[in-house]
Amino acid sequence: MTKIPDQARPLAPAADRLISSDYDESSSPRKTRRRRQWVKCCAIAAALLLIKAAVIVALIFTVFKVKDPVIQMNGVAVERLDLVSGTTMPRPGSNMTLNADVSVKNPNYASFRYQNTTTAIYYRGVVIGEARGPPGRARARRTMRMNVTVDVMTDRVISQPGLGSDISSGLLTMSSYTVVGGRVKILMIRKHVTVRMNCSMTVNISSQAIQQMKCRRKVKL
């Protein structure tokens, strides 16, 4: 049997041979499908990120919006007032002690950390006493109450020329100035707040009680 050389073997029919265009045509739909799937996944991921960002922004401007803390003077009590025997005149060299009940209301969903509180008492425009309260923290949506004790220097009260008429009426009109500074941090937002409160009060010398008090607040951001 005669062996046919390799170079003499007949080639396969042209119809049975695959050419490069056949490979391109068969792989093209697969590439198209993969590209569409990739684009769809990217679009879904981008939409989810946009929705998440929109929700965060909406929460920041609604639920998590930083609100101003509220400071309030709940009451002031005269704990000690030394008077000259048989009169309504404060004893020279003595001190009058005032105990102020101050509250800090935090309406935010995060704690409000405040620094030292400062309270000053005025009589006829002159500082007659000052006190500092310790720093603290008002928890989220809670109210923090503190007692501030102020020692009033009666010598400064006695030195005022209008004291005689006030003693005759049995009433001393004084004012207080309280400052509370701190910050509120919600998510990535940090807001510094300073709350100032001015109060006017009338002290009954005989009963040593606060007869009338009015306060107004001011917030500085």
mmCIF file of N, CA and C in Angstrom, residues 71-73 75-77 79 97-104 114 116-121 130-134 145-151 177-180 197:
data_model
loop_
_atom_site.group_PDB
_atom_site.id
_atom_site.type_symbol
_atom_site.label_atom_id
_atom_site.label_comp_id
_atom_site.label_asym_id
_atom_site.label_seq_id
_atom_site.Cartn_x
_atom_site.Cartn_y
_atom_site.Cartn_z
ATOM 1 N N ILE A 71 -31.394 77.227 77.500
ATOM 2 C CA ILE A 71 -31.024 77.418 78.900
ATOM 3 C C ILE A 71 -32.154 78.153 79.594
ATOM 4 N N GLN A 72 -32.463 77.733 80.800
ATOM 5 C CA GLN A 72 -33.607 78.304 81.505
ATOM 6 C C GLN A 72 -33.292 78.468 82.982
ATOM 7 N N MET A 73 -33.707 79.589 83.531
ATOM 8 C CA MET A 73 -33.586 79.841 84.964
ATOM 9 C C MET A 73 -34.900 79.411 85.612
ATOM 10 N N GLY A 75 -35.509 78.986 88.871
ATOM 11 C CA GLY A 75 -35.820 79.696 90.103
ATOM 12 C C GLY A 75 -34.555 80.132 90.816
ATOM 13 N N VAL A 76 -34.707 81.122 91.677
ATOM 14 C CA VAL A 76 -33.594 81.631 92.487
ATOM 15 C C VAL A 76 -34.075 81.742 93.929
ATOM 16 N N ALA A 77 -33.280 81.208 94.827
ATOM 17 C CA ALA A 77 -33.635 81.253 96.246
ATOM 18 C C ALA A 77 -32.550 81.993 97.017
ATOM 19 N N GLU A 79 -30.544 82.109 100.127
ATOM 20 C CA GLU A 79 -30.219 81.169 101.205
ATOM 21 C C GLU A 79 -29.746 81.885 102.467
ATOM 22 N N THR A 97 -26.240 85.026 99.940
ATOM 23 C CA THR A 97 -26.056 83.859 99.069
ATOM 24 C C THR A 97 -27.319 83.595 98.272
ATOM 25 N N LEU A 98 -27.158 83.509 96.960
ATOM 26 C CA LEU A 98 -28.258 83.167 96.068
ATOM 27 C C LEU A 98 -27.990 81.803 95.458
ATOM 28 N N ASN A 99 -28.999 80.970 95.425
ATOM 29 C CA ASN A 99 -28.895 79.652 94.806
ATOM 30 C C ASN A 99 -29.802 79.629 93.576
ATOM 31 N N ALA A 100 -29.187 79.567 92.396
ATOM 32 C CA ALA A 100 -29.953 79.606 91.146
ATOM 33 C C ALA A 100 -30.098 78.188 90.591
ATOM 34 N N ASP A 101 -31.327 77.838 90.248
ATOM 35 C CA ASP A 101 -31.624 76.539 89.637
ATOM 36 C C ASP A 101 -31.664 76.748 88.116
ATOM 37 N N VAL A 102 -30.614 76.283 87.437
ATOM 38 C CA VAL A 102 -30.468 76.484 85.990
ATOM 39 C C VAL A 102 -30.575 75.135 85.289
ATOM 40 N N SER A 103 -31.283 75.113 84.174
ATOM 41 C CA SER A 103 -31.401 73.882 83.385
ATOM 42 C C SER A 103 -30.971 74.149 81.949
ATOM 43 N N VAL A 104 -30.357 73.122 81.350
ATOM 44 C CA VAL A 104 -29.942 73.175 79.949
ATOM 45 C C VAL A 104 -30.676 72.054 79.220
ATOM 46 N N TYR A 114 -20.992 71.055 77.218
ATOM 47 C CA TYR A 114 -20.808 72.467 77.497
ATOM 48 C C TYR A 114 -19.625 72.681 78.437
ATOM 49 N N ASN A 116 -17.457 75.494 81.176
ATOM 50 C CA ASN A 116 -17.823 76.125 82.444
ATOM 51 C C ASN A 116 -18.928 77.161 82.230
ATOM 52 N N THR A 117 -19.933 77.120 83.076
ATOM 53 C CA THR A 117 -20.996 78.119 83.012
ATOM 54 C C THR A 117 -20.632 79.296 83.911
ATOM 55 N N THR A 118 -20.989 80.469 83.467
ATOM 56 C CA THR A 118 -20.682 81.690 84.223
ATOM 57 C C THR A 118 -21.975 82.437 84.504
ATOM 58 N N THR A 119 -22.180 82.780 85.765
ATOM 59 C CA THR A 119 -23.353 83.554 86.177
ATOM 60 C C THR A 119 -22.900 84.766 86.974
ATOM 61 N N ALA A 120 -23.348 85.932 86.562
ATOM 62 C CA ALA A 120 -23.013 87.175 87.256
ATOM 63 C C ALA A 120 -24.306 87.849 87.711
ATOM 64 N N ILE A 121 -24.263 88.447 88.907
ATOM 65 C CA ILE A 121 -25.411 89.158 89.471
ATOM 66 C C ILE A 121 -25.091 90.658 89.489
ATOM 67 N N GLU A 130 -20.481 86.795 91.432
ATOM 68 C CA GLU A 130 -20.225 85.999 90.237
ATOM 69 C C GLU A 130 -19.916 84.566 90.649
ATOM 70 N N ALA A 131 -20.340 83.628 89.842
ATOM 71 C CA ALA A 131 -20.109 82.211 90.133
ATOM 72 C C ALA A 131 -19.869 81.452 88.843
ATOM 73 N N ARG A 132 -19.112 80.366 88.970
ATOM 74 C CA ARG A 132 -18.830 79.494 87.823
ATOM 75 C C ARG A 132 -19.311 78.082 88.131
ATOM 76 N N GLY A 133 -19.954 77.496 87.147
ATOM 77 C CA GLY A 133 -20.405 76.112 87.278
ATOM 78 C C GLY A 133 -19.479 75.180 86.512
ATOM 79 N N PRO A 134 -19.398 73.920 86.894
ATOM 80 C CA PRO A 134 -18.490 72.975 86.222
ATOM 81 C C PRO A 134 -19.003 72.612 84.839
ATOM 82 N N ARG A 145 -29.957 69.669 84.729
ATOM 83 C CA ARG A 145 -30.200 70.715 85.719
ATOM 84 C C ARG A 145 -28.981 70.861 86.618
ATOM 85 N N MET A 146 -28.725 72.118 87.009
ATOM 86 C CA MET A 146 -27.580 72.388 87.871
ATOM 87 C C MET A 146 -27.937 73.507 88.841
ATOM 88 N N ASN A 147 -27.303 73.471 89.982
ATOM 89 C CA ASN A 147 -27.476 74.521 90.982
ATOM 90 C C ASN A 147 -26.223 75.394 90.998
ATOM 91 N N VAL A 148 -26.427 76.678 90.817
ATOM 92 C CA VAL A 148 -25.323 77.636 90.807
ATOM 93 C C VAL A 148 -25.464 78.527 92.034
ATOM 94 N N THR A 149 -24.450 78.488 92.900
ATOM 95 C CA THR A 149 -24.463 79.289 94.125
ATOM 96 C C THR A 149 -23.641 80.550 93.906
ATOM 97 N N VAL A 150 -24.274 81.697 94.156
ATOM 98 C CA VAL A 150 -23.620 82.991 93.966
ATOM 99 C C VAL A 150 -23.548 83.709 95.312
ATOM 100 N N ASP A 151 -22.335 84.094 95.706
ATOM 101 C CA ASP A 151 -22.149 84.895 96.918
ATOM 102 C C ASP A 151 -22.176 86.372 96.533
ATOM 103 N N TYR A 177 -26.781 87.463 84.595
ATOM 104 C CA TYR A 177 -26.302 87.198 83.240
ATOM 105 C C TYR A 177 -25.587 85.850 83.257
ATOM 106 N N THR A 178 -26.121 84.882 82.515
ATOM 107 C CA THR A 178 -25.571 83.523 82.490
ATOM 108 C C THR A 178 -25.128 83.179 81.078
ATOM 109 N N VAL A 179 -23.939 82.568 80.982
ATOM 110 C CA VAL A 179 -23.381 82.163 79.684
ATOM 111 C C VAL A 179 -23.054 80.674 79.738
ATOM 112 N N VAL A 180 -23.522 79.945 78.710
ATOM 113 C CA VAL A 180 -23.204 78.523 78.567
ATOM 114 C C VAL A 180 -22.712 78.307 77.136
ATOM 115 N N MET A 197 -28.208 84.245 78.670
ATOM 116 C CA MET A 197 -29.516 84.494 79.270
ATOM 117 C C MET A 197 -29.428 85.663 80.245
#
